[in-house]
PDB file of C-alpha atoms in Angstrom:
ATOM      1  CA  GLY A 522       0.000   0.000   0.000  1.00 78.00           C
ATOM      2  CA  GLY A 523       0.884   3.634  -0.181  1.00 88.00           C
ATOM      3  CA  ILE A 524      -0.026   6.949   1.298  1.00 93.00           C
ATOM      4  CA  ILE A 525      -0.598  10.535   0.256  1.00 97.00           C
ATOM      5  CA  THR A 526       0.710  13.126   2.688  1.00 97.00           C
ATOM      6  CA  GLN A 527      -0.514  16.696   2.546  1.00 98.00           C
ATOM      7  CA  THR A 528       1.213  19.520   4.427  1.00 97.00           C
ATOM      8  CA  PRO A 529       0.290  21.573   6.269  1.00 97.00           C
ATOM      9  CA  LYS A 530      -3.011  20.252   7.578  1.00 96.00           C
ATOM     10  CA  PHE A 531      -4.102  23.829   8.330  1.00 96.00           C
ATOM     11  CA  LEU A 532      -2.714  26.804   6.406  1.00 95.00           C
ATOM     12  CA  ILE A 533      -3.484  30.232   7.848  1.00 95.00           C
ATOM     13  CA  GLY A 534      -2.668  33.349   5.905  1.00 94.00           C
ATOM     14  CA  GLN A 535      -3.660  36.927   5.338  1.00 95.00           C
ATOM     15  CA  GLU A 536      -5.655  38.313   2.450  1.00 95.00           C
ATOM     16  CA  GLY A 537      -3.445  38.945  -0.554  1.00 95.00           C
ATOM     17  CA  GLN A 538      -0.727  36.601   0.657  1.00 96.00           C
ATOM     18  CA  LYS A 539       0.813  33.887  -1.554  1.00 97.00           C
ATOM     19  CA  LEU A 540       0.352  30.512   0.135  1.00 96.00           C
ATOM     20  CA  THR A 541       1.620  27.061  -0.848  1.00 97.00           C
ATOM     21  CA  LEU A 542       0.263  23.589  -0.141  1.00 97.00           C
ATOM     22  CA  LYS A 543       2.408  20.503  -0.591  1.00 98.00           C
ATOM     23  CA  CYS A 544       1.572  16.896  -1.438  1.00 98.00           C
ATOM     24  CA  GLN A 545       3.750  13.776  -1.449  1.00 98.00           C
ATOM     25  CA  GLN A 546       2.774  10.267  -2.624  1.00 96.00           C
ATOM     26  CA  ASN A 547       4.691   7.008  -2.312  1.00 95.00           C
ATOM     27  CA  PHE A 548       2.442   4.943  -4.609  1.00 91.00           C
ATOM     28  CA  ASN A 549       4.794   5.682  -7.518  1.00 91.00           C
ATOM     29  CA  HIS A 550       1.705   6.909  -9.389  1.00 90.00           C
ATOM     30  CA  ASP A 551       2.056   8.869 -12.617  1.00 90.00           C
ATOM     31  CA  THR A 552      -0.850  11.294 -12.302  1.00 92.00           C
ATOM     32  CA  MET A 553      -1.511  13.721  -9.460  1.00 94.00           C
ATOM     33  CA  TYR A 554      -4.387  16.106  -8.801  1.00 96.00           C
ATOM     34  CA  TRP A 555      -5.474  19.061  -6.720  1.00 97.00           C
ATOM     35  CA  TYR A 556      -9.177  19.397  -5.943  1.00 97.00           C
ATOM     36  CA  ARG A 557     -10.962  22.067  -3.951  1.00 97.00           C
ATOM     37  CA  GLN A 558     -13.792  20.975  -1.663  1.00 96.00           C
ATOM     38  CA  ASP A 559     -16.489  23.455  -0.643  1.00 92.00           C
ATOM     39  CA  SER A 560     -19.547  22.506   1.356  1.00 83.00           C
ATOM     40  CA  GLY A 561     -22.485  21.926  -0.970  1.00 80.00           C
ATOM     41  CA  LYS A 562     -20.349  22.199  -4.100  1.00 84.00           C
ATOM     42  CA  GLY A 563     -18.520  18.914  -4.064  1.00 90.00           C
ATOM     43  CA  LEU A 564     -15.001  18.547  -5.407  1.00 94.00           C
ATOM     44  CA  ARG A 565     -13.766  20.766  -8.213  1.00 94.00           C
ATOM     45  CA  LEU A 566     -10.546  20.137 -10.131  1.00 94.00           C
ATOM     46  CA  ILE A 567      -7.922  22.873  -9.944  1.00 97.00           C
ATOM     47  CA  TYR A 568      -4.860  21.312 -11.618  1.00 97.00           C
ATOM     48  CA  TYR A 569      -3.592  17.900 -12.550  1.00 94.00           C
ATOM     49  CA  SER A 570      -0.299  16.533 -13.795  1.00 94.00           C
ATOM     50  CA  ILE A 571       0.146  13.448 -15.961  1.00 91.00           C
ATOM     51  CA  THR A 572       3.854  13.139 -15.318  1.00 91.00           C
ATOM     52  CA  GLU A 573       6.811  15.008 -13.872  1.00 93.00           C
ATOM     53  CA  ASN A 574       6.974  18.632 -15.119  1.00 92.00           C
ATOM     54  CA  ASP A 575       3.554  18.343 -16.781  1.00 94.00           C
ATOM     55  CA  LEU A 576       0.687  20.649 -15.766  1.00 97.00           C
ATOM     56  CA  GLN A 577      -2.940  20.618 -16.947  1.00 95.00           C
ATOM     57  CA  LYS A 578      -5.552  23.165 -15.915  1.00 96.00           C
ATOM     58  CA  GLY A 579      -8.809  22.034 -14.397  1.00 94.00           C
ATOM     59  CA  ASP A 580     -12.087  23.907 -14.140  1.00 91.00           C
ATOM     60  CA  LEU A 581     -10.977  26.131 -11.251  1.00 94.00           C
ATOM     61  CA  SER A 582      -7.352  27.030 -12.080  1.00 96.00           C
ATOM     62  CA  GLU A 583      -7.679  30.826 -12.020  1.00 96.00           C
ATOM     63  CA  GLY A 584      -5.915  32.248  -8.974  1.00 95.00           C
ATOM     64  CA  TYR A 585      -3.761  29.140  -8.520  1.00 97.00           C
ATOM     65  CA  ASP A 586      -0.364  27.907  -9.713  1.00 98.00           C
ATOM     66  CA  ALA A 587       0.948  24.375  -9.506  1.00 98.00           C
ATOM     67  CA  SER A 588       4.331  22.675  -9.732  1.00 98.00           C
ATOM     68  CA  ARG A 589       5.365  19.035 -10.348  1.00 97.00           C
ATOM     69  CA  GLU A 590       9.140  18.932 -10.109  1.00 91.00           C
ATOM     70  CA  LYS A 591       9.306  15.290  -9.017  1.00 95.00           C
ATOM     71  CA  LYS A 592       7.090  12.308  -9.726  1.00 94.00           C
ATOM     72  CA  SER A 593       6.311  11.943  -6.031  1.00 96.00           C
ATOM     73  CA  SER A 594       5.367  15.534  -5.259  1.00 97.00           C
ATOM     74  CA  PHE A 595       2.840  18.105  -6.424  1.00 98.00           C
ATOM     75  CA  SER A 596       2.453  21.564  -4.915  1.00 98.00           C
ATOM     76  CA  LEU A 597      -0.333  24.113  -5.215  1.00 98.00           C
ATOM     77  CA  THR A 598       0.091  27.865  -4.704  1.00 98.00           C
ATOM     78  CA  VAL A 599      -2.734  30.271  -3.997  1.00 96.00           C
ATOM     79  CA  THR A 600      -1.370  33.361  -5.690  1.00 96.00           C
ATOM     80  CA  SER A 601      -3.353  35.933  -3.664  1.00 95.00           C
ATOM     81  CA  ALA A 602      -5.440  34.471  -0.858  1.00 94.00           C
ATOM     82  CA  GLN A 603      -9.003  35.726  -0.526  1.00 93.00           C
ATOM     83  CA  LYS A 604     -11.522  35.104   2.246  1.00 89.00           C
ATOM     84  CA  ASN A 605     -14.013  33.601  -0.195  1.00 85.00           C
ATOM     85  CA  GLU A 606     -11.642  30.779  -1.052  1.00 82.00           C
ATOM     86  CA  MET A 607     -11.404  29.285   2.401  1.00 89.00           C
ATOM     87  CA  ALA A 608     -11.938  25.612   1.700  1.00 94.00           C
ATOM     88  CA  VAL A 609     -10.399  22.173   2.010  1.00 96.00           C
ATOM     89  CA  PHE A 610      -7.838  21.317  -0.664  1.00 97.00           C
ATOM     90  CA  LEU A 611      -7.468  17.650  -1.548  1.00 97.00           C
ATOM     91  CA  CYS A 612      -4.502  16.077  -3.288  1.00 98.00           C
ATOM     92  CA  ALA A 613      -4.938  12.785  -5.122  1.00 96.00           C
ATOM     93  CA  SER A 614      -3.001  10.410  -7.359  1.00 94.00           C
ATOM     94  CA  SER A 615      -3.825   7.663  -9.829  1.00 90.00           C
ATOM     95  CA  ILE A 616      -1.651   5.006 -11.387  1.00 77.00           C
ATOM     96  CA  ASP A 617      -2.282   5.631 -15.068  1.00 65.00           C
ATOM     97  CA  ARG A 618      -4.937   5.607 -17.736  1.00 62.00           C
ATOM     98  CA  VAL A 619      -5.251   1.839 -17.768  1.00 58.00           C
ATOM     99  CA  THR A 620      -7.074   1.738 -14.456  1.00 58.00           C
ATOM    100  CA  GLY A 621      -9.398   4.421 -15.643  1.00 62.00           C
ATOM    101  CA  ASN A 622      -9.624   7.328 -13.234  1.00 72.00           C
ATOM    102  CA  THR A 623      -9.478   5.546  -9.848  1.00 82.00           C
ATOM    103  CA  LEU A 624      -8.082   8.173  -7.492  1.00 90.00           C
ATOM    104  CA  TYR A 625      -6.432   7.876  -4.082  1.00 93.00           C
ATOM    105  CA  PHE A 626      -6.827  10.948  -1.872  1.00 95.00           C
ATOM    106  CA  GLY A 627      -4.936  12.551   0.955  1.00 97.00           C
ATOM    107  CA  GLU A 628      -6.696  13.770   4.086  1.00 96.00           C
ATOM    108  CA  GLY A 629      -6.872  17.370   2.938  1.00 96.00           C
ATOM    109  CA  SER A 630      -5.468  20.755   3.904  1.00 97.00           C
ATOM    110  CA  ARG A 631      -7.755  23.466   5.210  1.00 95.00           C
ATOM    111  CA  LEU A 632      -7.040  27.015   4.076  1.00 95.00           C
ATOM    112  CA  ILE A 633      -7.970  29.791   6.502  1.00 94.00           C
ATOM    113  CA  VAL A 634      -7.695  33.410   5.402  1.00 94.00           C
ATOM    114  CA  VAL A 635      -7.765  36.107   8.055  1.00 91.00           C
TER     115      VAL A 635
ATOM    116  CA  GLY B  39     -19.351  19.710 -20.621  1.00 84.00           C
ATOM    117  CA  ASP B  40     -19.674  16.548 -18.594  1.00 90.00           C
ATOM    118  CA  SER B  41     -21.642  16.798 -15.362  1.00 94.00           C
ATOM    119  CA  VAL B  42     -22.992  14.738 -12.475  1.00 96.00           C
ATOM    120  CA  THR B  43     -26.146  15.523 -10.517  1.00 97.00           C
ATOM    121  CA  GLN B  44     -26.886  14.255  -7.019  1.00 97.00           C
ATOM    122  CA  THR B  45     -30.341  15.419  -6.032  1.00 95.00           C
ATOM    123  CA  GLU B  46     -30.195  14.662  -2.312  1.00 95.00           C
ATOM    124  CA  GLY B  47     -27.982  16.937  -0.282  1.00 94.00           C
ATOM    125  CA  GLN B  48     -28.744  15.112   2.959  1.00 96.00           C
ATOM    126  CA  VAL B  49     -30.356  11.795   3.817  1.00 98.00           C
ATOM    127  CA  ALA B  50     -31.356  10.756   7.333  1.00 98.00           C
ATOM    128  CA  LEU B  51     -32.178   7.098   8.046  1.00 98.00           C
ATOM    129  CA  SER B  52     -32.419   4.654  10.905  1.00 98.00           C
ATOM    130  CA  GLU B  53     -30.321   1.495  11.153  1.00 97.00           C
ATOM    131  CA  GLU B  54     -31.546  -1.336   8.889  1.00 97.00           C
ATOM    132  CA  ASP B  55     -33.355   1.104   6.567  1.00 98.00           C
ATOM    133  CA  PHE B  56     -32.958   0.781   2.798  1.00 98.00           C
ATOM    134  CA  LEU B  57     -30.759   3.430   1.193  1.00 98.00           C
ATOM    135  CA  THR B  58     -31.013   5.007  -2.235  1.00 98.00           C
ATOM    136  CA  ILE B  59     -28.885   7.974  -3.289  1.00 98.00           C
ATOM    137  CA  HIS B  60     -29.653   9.203  -6.782  1.00 98.00           C
ATOM    138  CA  CYS B  61     -26.972  10.018  -9.337  1.00 98.00           C
ATOM    139  CA  ASN B  62     -27.590  11.144 -12.906  1.00 98.00           C
ATOM    140  CA  TYR B  63     -24.935  12.091 -15.408  1.00 97.00           C
ATOM    141  CA  SER B  64     -24.575  14.026 -18.630  1.00 96.00           C
ATOM    142  CA  ALA B  65     -21.817  12.941 -21.002  1.00 93.00           C
ATOM    143  CA  SER B  66     -21.355  11.429 -24.423  1.00 87.00           C
ATOM    144  CA  GLY B  67     -20.456   7.812 -24.992  1.00 86.00           C
ATOM    145  CA  TYR B  68     -19.873   5.417 -22.120  1.00 86.00           C
ATOM    146  CA  PRO B  69     -17.975   7.249 -19.395  1.00 91.00           C
ATOM    147  CA  ALA B  70     -16.742   5.331 -16.390  1.00 91.00           C
ATOM    148  CA  LEU B  71     -18.934   5.988 -13.329  1.00 94.00           C
ATOM    149  CA  PHE B  72     -17.754   5.882  -9.733  1.00 95.00           C
ATOM    150  CA  TRP B  73     -18.903   6.099  -6.146  1.00 97.00           C
ATOM    151  CA  TYR B  74     -16.598   7.501  -3.484  1.00 97.00           C
ATOM    152  CA  VAL B  75     -17.209   7.741   0.280  1.00 98.00           C
ATOM    153  CA  GLN B  76     -15.744  10.320   2.635  1.00 97.00           C
ATOM    154  CA  TYR B  77     -15.674   9.903   6.405  1.00 96.00           C
ATOM    155  CA  PRO B  78     -15.144  12.905   8.695  1.00 91.00           C
ATOM    156  CA  GLY B  79     -11.545  14.119   8.739  1.00 90.00           C
ATOM    157  CA  GLU B  80     -10.513  11.872   5.857  1.00 94.00           C
ATOM    158  CA  GLY B  81     -10.156  12.159   2.113  1.00 95.00           C
ATOM    159  CA  PRO B  82     -12.651  10.454  -0.214  1.00 96.00           C
ATOM    160  CA  GLN B  83     -12.144   6.711  -0.706  1.00 95.00           C
ATOM    161  CA  PHE B  84     -12.920   4.752  -3.839  1.00 94.00           C
ATOM    162  CA  LEU B  85     -15.981   2.540  -3.303  1.00 96.00           C
ATOM    163  CA  PHE B  86     -16.516   0.971  -6.744  1.00 95.00           C
ATOM    164  CA  ARG B  87     -16.891   1.714 -10.440  1.00 93.00           C
ATOM    165  CA  ALA B  88     -18.706   0.554 -13.568  1.00 93.00           C
ATOM    166  CA  SER B  89     -17.846   1.311 -17.170  1.00 90.00           C
ATOM    167  CA  ARG B  90     -20.498  -0.213 -19.431  1.00 92.00           C
ATOM    168  CA  ASP B  91     -24.267  -0.366 -19.697  1.00 95.00           C
ATOM    169  CA  LYS B  92     -25.963  -2.744 -17.212  1.00 97.00           C
ATOM    170  CA  GLU B  93     -22.674  -3.381 -15.353  1.00 97.00           C
ATOM    171  CA  LYS B  94     -23.129  -3.541 -11.577  1.00 98.00           C
ATOM    172  CA  GLY B  95     -20.485  -2.254  -9.240  1.00 97.00           C
ATOM    173  CA  SER B  96     -20.502  -3.219  -5.571  1.00 98.00           C
ATOM    174  CA  SER B  97     -18.516  -3.030  -2.371  1.00 97.00           C
ATOM    175  CA  ARG B  98     -19.190  -3.257   1.394  1.00 95.00           C
ATOM    176  CA  GLY B  99     -22.878  -4.014   0.772  1.00 97.00           C
ATOM    177  CA  PHE B 100     -23.364  -0.991  -1.494  1.00 98.00           C
ATOM    178  CA  GLU B 101     -24.205  -1.429  -5.156  1.00 98.00           C
ATOM    179  CA  ALA B 102     -25.105   0.568  -8.247  1.00 98.00           C
ATOM    180  CA  THR B 103     -25.985  -0.394 -11.812  1.00 98.00           C
ATOM    181  CA  TYR B 104     -24.880   1.588 -14.840  1.00 97.00           C
ATOM    182  CA  ASP B 105     -27.982   2.558 -16.825  1.00 97.00           C
ATOM    183  CA  LYS B 106     -27.254   4.244 -20.128  1.00 95.00           C
ATOM    184  CA  GLY B 107     -30.958   4.613 -20.953  1.00 95.00           C
ATOM    185  CA  THR B 108     -31.731   6.742 -17.894  1.00 97.00           C
ATOM    186  CA  THR B 109     -28.131   8.069 -17.571  1.00 97.00           C
ATOM    187  CA  SER B 110     -28.110   6.985 -13.945  1.00 97.00           C
ATOM    188  CA  PHE B 111     -25.887   5.216 -11.414  1.00 98.00           C
ATOM    189  CA  HIS B 112     -27.951   5.205  -8.215  1.00 98.00           C
ATOM    190  CA  LEU B 113     -26.323   3.977  -5.008  1.00 98.00           C
ATOM    191  CA  ARG B 114     -28.297   1.441  -2.949  1.00 98.00           C
ATOM    192  CA  LYS B 115     -27.820  -0.532   0.213  1.00 98.00           C
ATOM    193  CA  ALA B 116     -30.372  -2.920   1.655  1.00 98.00           C
ATOM    194  CA  SER B 117     -29.701  -2.303   5.347  1.00 97.00           C
ATOM    195  CA  VAL B 118     -27.647   0.665   6.538  1.00 98.00           C
ATOM    196  CA  GLN B 119     -25.621   0.801   9.745  1.00 98.00           C
ATOM    197  CA  GLU B 120     -24.575   3.751  11.882  1.00 97.00           C
ATOM    198  CA  SER B 121     -21.018   3.270  10.598  1.00 97.00           C
ATOM    199  CA  ASP B 122     -22.246   4.094   7.066  1.00 98.00           C
ATOM    200  CA  SER B 123     -22.729   7.730   8.088  1.00 97.00           C
ATOM    201  CA  ALA B 124     -20.526   9.672   5.674  1.00 97.00           C
ATOM    202  CA  VAL B 125     -20.635  11.819   2.556  1.00 97.00           C
ATOM    203  CA  TYR B 126     -21.103   9.922  -0.709  1.00 98.00           C
ATOM    204  CA  TYR B 127     -19.903  11.272  -4.038  1.00 97.00           C
ATOM    205  CA  CYS B 128     -20.883  10.102  -7.490  1.00 97.00           C
ATOM    206  CA  ALA B 129     -18.232  10.794 -10.142  1.00 95.00           C
ATOM    207  CA  LEU B 130     -17.767  10.509 -13.890  1.00 93.00           C
ATOM    208  CA  GLY B 131     -14.517   9.808 -15.706  1.00 90.00           C
ATOM    209  CA  ASP B 132     -13.377  11.549 -18.838  1.00 83.00           C
ATOM    210  CA  GLY B 133     -12.699   9.544 -21.977  1.00 75.00           C
ATOM    211  CA  MET B 134      -8.944  10.009 -21.692  1.00 76.00           C
ATOM    212  CA  GLY B 135      -8.765   8.276 -18.326  1.00 72.00           C
ATOM    213  CA  TYR B 136      -7.323  11.166 -16.347  1.00 79.00           C
ATOM    214  CA  LYS B 137     -10.017  13.416 -14.928  1.00 85.00           C
ATOM    215  CA  LEU B 138     -12.902  12.763 -12.580  1.00 90.00           C
ATOM    216  CA  THR B 139     -15.895  15.089 -12.392  1.00 92.00           C
ATOM    217  CA  PHE B 140     -17.651  14.844  -9.040  1.00 94.00           C
ATOM    218  CA  GLY B 141     -21.207  15.506  -7.975  1.00 95.00           C
ATOM    219  CA  THR B 142     -21.997  17.797  -5.058  1.00 95.00           C
ATOM    220  CA  GLY B 143     -22.151  14.936  -2.568  1.00 96.00           C
ATOM    221  CA  THR B 144     -24.867  13.448  -0.343  1.00 97.00           C
ATOM    222  CA  SER B 145     -24.456  13.463   3.409  1.00 97.00           C
ATOM    223  CA  LEU B 146     -25.875  10.290   4.964  1.00 98.00           C
ATOM    224  CA  LEU B 147     -26.695  10.247   8.660  1.00 98.00           C
ATOM    225  CA  VAL B 148     -27.809   6.942  10.181  1.00 98.00           C
ATOM    226  CA  ASP B 149     -29.362   6.956  13.648  1.00 96.00           C
ATOM    227  CA  PRO B 150     -28.746   3.880  15.811  1.00 91.00           C
TER     228      PRO B 150
END
């Protein structure tokens, strides 16, 4: 088995600040994802990466940057934190296209903007 | 674009009740369909999937049947337990095998 580790578990920042969330996986999976979870809105895809140094925009990429410098890690940066984007951010990975979209998730990081 | 609709935001049941959570999708072709479950403080976990018409997916007593005619993948369980209390997400896979589009989730609360 493997695990996805997200750090920090809680990220507190001020409005306008640039904030970064980190994700590590030891599944040796090719594809990694960042989803945003808001109550009543489900999970919405921000960015995903098919392989190292690849980045693909999801439906909610505006206001975010992402980086995949190693196969095992995927980071997400909120470029200018706003109070209306306080949410839980979920990192996930999947092995490859053959298994068809089965994702493994981390426990989430909660963003708090003060 | 592709979308998933879960009509129930919250469901409250008693132990041993029958559960149905409705999921309808909008997409072309035969997208893979999934159910995920999320317990408090944890990330969503894969429950099961189906990828062709009339295929049944199942796990832990939950099941759903892919219905292309009604574009549905409703989650059912014959007898729920308190430990089933969680948020359930229906999801749809893109044709390339990379992206999942999730519904808004259904919060299930089971009273003992």
